[in-house]
Amino acid sequence: MRVVIAGGHGKIALLLESLLTERGDQAVGLIRNPAQVADVQKTGAEAVVCDLEAASAGDVAALLSGADAVVFAAGAGPGSGVPRKDSVDRAASVLMAGAAERAGVRRFVQISTMGAGQPPRPGTDEVWAAYIAAKTAAEDDLRSRGLDWTVLRPGGLTDAPATGLVRLAAPPVPRGTVPRADVAAVIAALLDDAGASHQTLELTSGDSPIAAAVRGVS
Ligand SMILES: NC(=O)c1ccc[n+]([C@@H]2O[C@H](COP(=O)([O-])OP(=O)(O)OC[C@H]3O[C@@H](n4cnc5c(N)ncnc54)[C@H](OP(=O)(O)O)[C@@H]3O)[C@@H](O)[C@H]2O)c1
């Protein structure tokens, strides 16, 4: 399977690239900073420089030619302001999904966040509100398309080692945290399971082995 990962130098993306290449899949990481090429290649993945805030749908569709799946793992990240929540967390996902349709790549896993899909809590600061609005709009866009989409909403991300044990279910899942390494392993399993398409799933640490958790939602 050839999997193109938007935001290919992200923390989850690098973990996912390693998992995919270890199991014999081809991973391609889209990055905007050429200085990150070596890190992506170290995982066994191919690195392609593509700034998702500057590329056209045609540019991205060409990069997706021959791919079997797309993972949207990009994000404006901490320290970014309102405009980049919209240009990355919403618009780059919309760009990738449109390009996937154009290129005929049906499988699309989007990393969203718990909290998306509902209005931000009263008193939320404007950057968090813009982030939630951007993730919600990206989810809505993806669900409206004729793709085999899965929206994955992790809880708070940690850099703790993988546990292999999660709680994965349709919303609402009680709030919690989850190691990025477990998120990457869940995505790798979701890519292998067409039954998980057309679902919005929330993810925290839990007590189900990942393979069983993914089978349970398929
Ligand atoms: N933090 C949390 O607790 C939490 C909880 C739930 C969900 N999430 C979401 O989970 C996702 C992945 O998390 P993570 O920790 O792996 O993220 P991360 O390490 O911040 O990675 C995001 C990646 O997106 C890339 N990116 C930004 N703008 C780009 C552009 N214009 N073109 C191409 N790539 C671009 C960044 O590259 P640069 O190095 O070039 O900036 C970065 O490598 C994010 O969407 C995040 O919002 C986070």
Coordinates of C-alpha atoms and ligand atoms in Angstrom, one line a residue:
M1 CA 0.0 0.0 0.0
R2 CA 1.3 3.5 -0.9
V3 CA 0.2 6.0 1.7
V4 CA 0.7 9.8 1.3
I5 CA 0.9 11.6 4.7
A6 CA 0.2 15.4 4.7
G7 CA 2.4 17.0 7.4
G8 CA 5.0 14.3 7.0
H9 CA 7.4 15.6 9.6
G10 CA 4.8 15.8 12.3
K11 CA 5.3 13.8 15.5
I12 CA 2.5 11.3 14.7
A13 CA 3.5 11.3 11.0
L14 CA 7.1 10.2 11.7
L15 CA 5.9 7.4 13.9
L16 CA 3.3 6.3 11.3
E17 CA 5.9 6.4 8.5
S18 CA 8.1 4.0 10.6
L19 CA 5.2 1.6 11.3
L20 CA 4.2 1.6 7.6
T21 CA 7.6 1.0 6.2
E22 CA 8.4 -1.7 8.9
R23 CA 5.3 -3.6 7.7
G24 CA 6.3 -3.3 4.0
D25 CA 4.1 -0.4 2.9
Q26 CA 5.4 2.6 1.1
A27 CA 5.0 5.9 3.0
V28 CA 5.4 9.3 1.4
G29 CA 5.7 12.3 3.7
L30 CA 4.7 15.8 2.4
I31 CA 6.7 18.5 4.1
R32 CA 7.2 22.2 3.5
N33 CA 10.7 22.5 4.8
P34 CA 13.5 20.9 2.8
A35 CA 15.6 20.7 6.0
Q36 CA 13.3 17.9 7.2
V37 CA 13.9 15.5 4.2
A38 CA 16.6 13.5 6.1
D39 CA 14.4 12.9 9.1
V40 CA 11.5 11.6 7.0
Q41 CA 13.9 9.4 5.0
K42 CA 15.3 7.9 8.2
T43 CA 11.9 6.3 8.8
G44 CA 12.1 4.6 5.4
A45 CA 9.6 6.9 3.9
E46 CA 10.0 9.1 0.8
A47 CA 10.0 12.8 1.4
V48 CA 8.3 15.3 -1.0
V49 CA 8.5 19.0 -0.5
C50 CA 5.0 20.5 -0.8
D51 CA 3.8 23.5 1.1
L52 CA 0.1 22.8 1.7
E53 CA -0.6 26.5 2.2
A54 CA 0.8 27.3 -1.3
A55 CA 0.2 24.2 -3.5
S56 CA -2.8 24.0 -5.9
A57 CA -5.2 21.0 -6.0
G58 CA -3.7 20.1 -9.3
D59 CA -0.1 20.0 -7.8
V60 CA -1.3 17.8 -4.9
A61 CA -3.4 15.5 -7.2
A62 CA -0.3 14.9 -9.2
L63 CA 1.6 13.8 -6.1
L64 CA -1.2 11.5 -5.2
S65 CA -1.1 9.6 -8.5
G66 CA -0.7 5.9 -7.7
A67 CA -1.4 6.2 -4.0
D68 CA -3.8 3.9 -2.2
A69 CA -4.5 6.2 0.8
V70 CA -4.0 9.6 2.3
V71 CA -3.5 10.5 5.9
F72 CA -4.0 14.1 7.0
A73 CA -1.6 14.6 9.9
A74 CA -0.7 18.3 9.4
G75 CA -1.5 21.0 11.8
A76 CA -0.5 24.6 12.4
G77 CA 0.7 23.6 15.8
P78 CA 1.1 25.3 19.2
G79 CA 2.3 28.9 18.8
S80 CA 0.3 29.5 15.6
G81 CA -2.4 32.1 15.5
V82 CA -6.0 32.3 14.1
P83 CA -5.1 32.6 10.4
R84 CA -3.0 29.4 10.3
K85 CA -5.6 27.4 12.1
D86 CA -7.7 28.2 9.0
S87 CA -5.0 27.8 6.4
V88 CA -3.6 24.5 7.7
D89 CA -6.1 22.7 10.0
R90 CA -9.0 23.5 7.6
A91 CA -7.8 24.6 4.2
A92 CA -4.9 22.1 3.8
S93 CA -7.3 19.2 4.7
V94 CA -9.8 20.5 2.2
L95 CA -7.0 20.7 -0.4
M96 CA -5.9 17.1 0.3
A97 CA -9.4 15.7 0.2
G98 CA -10.1 17.5 -3.1
A99 CA -6.9 16.3 -4.6
A100 CA -7.6 12.7 -3.4
E101 CA -10.9 12.9 -5.3
R102 CA -9.2 14.2 -8.4
A103 CA -6.5 11.5 -8.2
G104 CA -9.0 8.7 -7.5
V105 CA -7.5 7.9 -4.1
R106 CA -10.5 6.8 -2.1
R107 CA -9.1 6.0 1.4
F108 CA -8.6 9.1 3.6
V109 CA -7.9 9.2 7.3
Q110 CA -8.0 12.6 8.8
I111 CA -6.5 13.4 12.2
S112 CA -9.0 15.8 13.9
T113 CA -9.3 16.4 17.6
M114 CA -11.7 15.6 20.5
G115 CA -13.8 18.8 20.9
A116 CA -14.4 19.2 17.2
G117 CA -18.0 19.0 16.1
Q118 CA -19.3 21.2 18.8
P119 CA -19.1 24.8 19.7
P120 CA -16.0 25.7 21.8
R121 CA -16.7 26.0 25.6
P122 CA -17.8 29.4 26.8
G123 CA -14.8 31.6 27.7
T124 CA -12.4 29.7 25.3
D125 CA -9.6 31.9 23.9
E126 CA -9.9 33.0 20.3
V127 CA -7.0 30.8 19.0
W128 CA -8.5 27.6 20.5
A129 CA -12.0 28.6 19.2
A130 CA -10.4 29.1 15.7
Y131 CA -8.7 25.7 16.0
I132 CA -11.9 23.9 16.9
A133 CA -13.8 25.8 14.1
A134 CA -11.1 24.8 11.6
K135 CA -11.1 21.1 12.6
T136 CA -14.9 21.0 12.6
A137 CA -15.0 22.6 9.1
A138 CA -12.4 20.1 7.8
E139 CA -14.4 17.2 9.2
D140 CA -17.6 18.5 7.6
D141 CA -15.8 18.9 4.2
L142 CA -14.4 15.4 4.3
R143 CA -17.8 13.8 5.2
S144 CA -19.4 15.6 2.3
R145 CA -17.1 13.9 -0.2
G146 CA -17.4 10.5 -2.0
L147 CA -14.3 9.2 -0.3
D148 CA -13.8 6.2 2.0
W149 CA -13.1 8.6 4.9
T150 CA -12.4 8.1 8.6
V151 CA -12.3 11.1 10.9
L152 CA -10.1 10.2 13.9
R153 CA -10.4 12.5 17.0
P154 CA -7.6 11.8 19.5
G155 CA -7.7 13.2 23.0
G156 CA -4.7 15.1 24.4
L157 CA -1.5 13.9 22.8
T158 CA 1.5 12.8 24.8
D159 CA 5.0 11.6 23.9
A160 CA 4.8 8.6 26.2
P161 CA 5.8 5.2 24.8
A162 CA 3.2 3.1 23.0
T163 CA 0.9 1.0 25.2
G164 CA -1.0 -0.7 22.4
L165 CA -4.2 -0.3 24.6
V166 CA -6.8 2.2 23.6
R167 CA -10.5 3.2 23.7
L168 CA -11.8 3.9 20.2
A169 CA -15.4 4.5 19.6
A170 CA -18.0 6.9 18.1
P171 CA -18.5 10.1 20.1
P172 CA -18.8 10.8 22.9
V173 CA -15.8 9.1 24.5
P174 CA -14.9 10.6 27.9
R175 CA -11.9 13.0 27.6
G176 CA -8.5 11.6 28.2
T177 CA -5.0 11.5 26.8
V178 CA -3.3 9.1 24.3
P179 CA 0.3 8.6 23.3
R180 CA 1.1 9.8 19.8
A181 CA 2.7 6.3 19.2
D182 CA -0.7 4.7 19.9
V183 CA -2.4 7.2 17.6
A184 CA 0.0 6.2 14.8
A185 CA -0.6 2.5 15.4
V186 CA -4.4 3.0 15.3
I187 CA -4.1 4.9 12.0
A188 CA -1.9 2.1 10.5
A189 CA -4.7 -0.4 11.6
L190 CA -7.5 1.8 10.2
L191 CA -5.7 2.0 6.8
D192 CA -5.9 -1.8 6.6
D193 CA -9.6 -2.0 7.5
A194 CA -12.1 -0.7 5.0
G195 CA -14.9 -1.4 7.5
A196 CA -13.8 1.7 9.4
S197 CA -14.8 4.0 6.6
H198 CA -17.5 6.6 6.9
Q199 CA -17.0 6.8 10.6
T200 CA -16.0 9.5 13.1
L201 CA -14.1 8.0 15.9
E202 CA -12.7 9.3 19.2
L203 CA -9.6 7.9 20.7
T204 CA -8.0 7.9 24.1
S205 CA -5.9 5.4 26.1
G206 CA -8.0 2.5 27.2
D207 CA -7.9 -1.2 27.7
S208 CA -8.5 -2.7 24.3
P209 CA -5.7 -3.9 22.1
I210 CA -5.5 -1.8 19.0
A211 CA -6.4 -4.6 16.5
A212 CA -9.4 -5.5 18.6
A213 CA -10.5 -1.9 19.0
V214 CA -10.3 -1.3 15.2
R215 CA -12.2 -4.6 14.5
G216 CA -14.8 -3.4 17.1
V217 CA -15.7 -0.3 15.0
S218 CA -15.6 -2.0 11.6
Ligands
LIG1 N1 -1.7 18.5 20.7 C1 -2.8 17.7 21.0 O1 -3.0 17.4 22.2 C2 -3.7 17.3 19.9 C3 -4.9 16.6 20.3 C4 -5.7 16.0 19.3 C5 -5.3 16.3 17.9 N2 -4.2 17.0 17.6 C6 -3.9 17.1 16.2 O2 -3.1 16.0 15.8 C7 -2.5 16.4 14.6 C8 -1.1 15.8 14.6 O3 -0.4 16.1 15.8 P1 1.2 16.1 15.9 O4 1.5 16.4 17.4 O5 1.8 15.0 15.2 O6 1.5 17.4 15.1 P2 2.8 18.2 14.8 O7 4.0 17.5 15.3 O8 2.6 19.6 15.2 O9 2.9 18.1 13.2 C9 2.1 18.9 12.3 C10 2.9 19.0 11.0 O10 2.2 19.7 10.1 C11 3.2 20.4 9.3 N3 2.7 21.5 8.5 C12 2.2 22.7 9.0 N4 2.0 23.5 8.0 C13 2.2 22.8 6.8 C14 2.2 23.2 5.5 N5 1.8 24.4 5.1 N6 2.5 22.2 4.5 C15 3.0 21.0 4.9 N7 3.1 20.6 6.3 C16 2.7 21.5 7.2 C17 4.2 20.8 10.3 O11 5.4 21.1 9.6 P3 6.4 22.3 10.0 O12 7.5 21.6 10.8 O13 6.9 22.8 8.7 O14 5.6 23.3 10.8 C18 4.3 19.6 11.2 O15 5.3 18.7 10.8 C19 -2.6 17.9 14.4 O16 -3.5 18.1 13.4 C20 -3.1 18.3 15.8 O17 -3.9 19.4 15.6 C21 -3.4 17.5 18.6

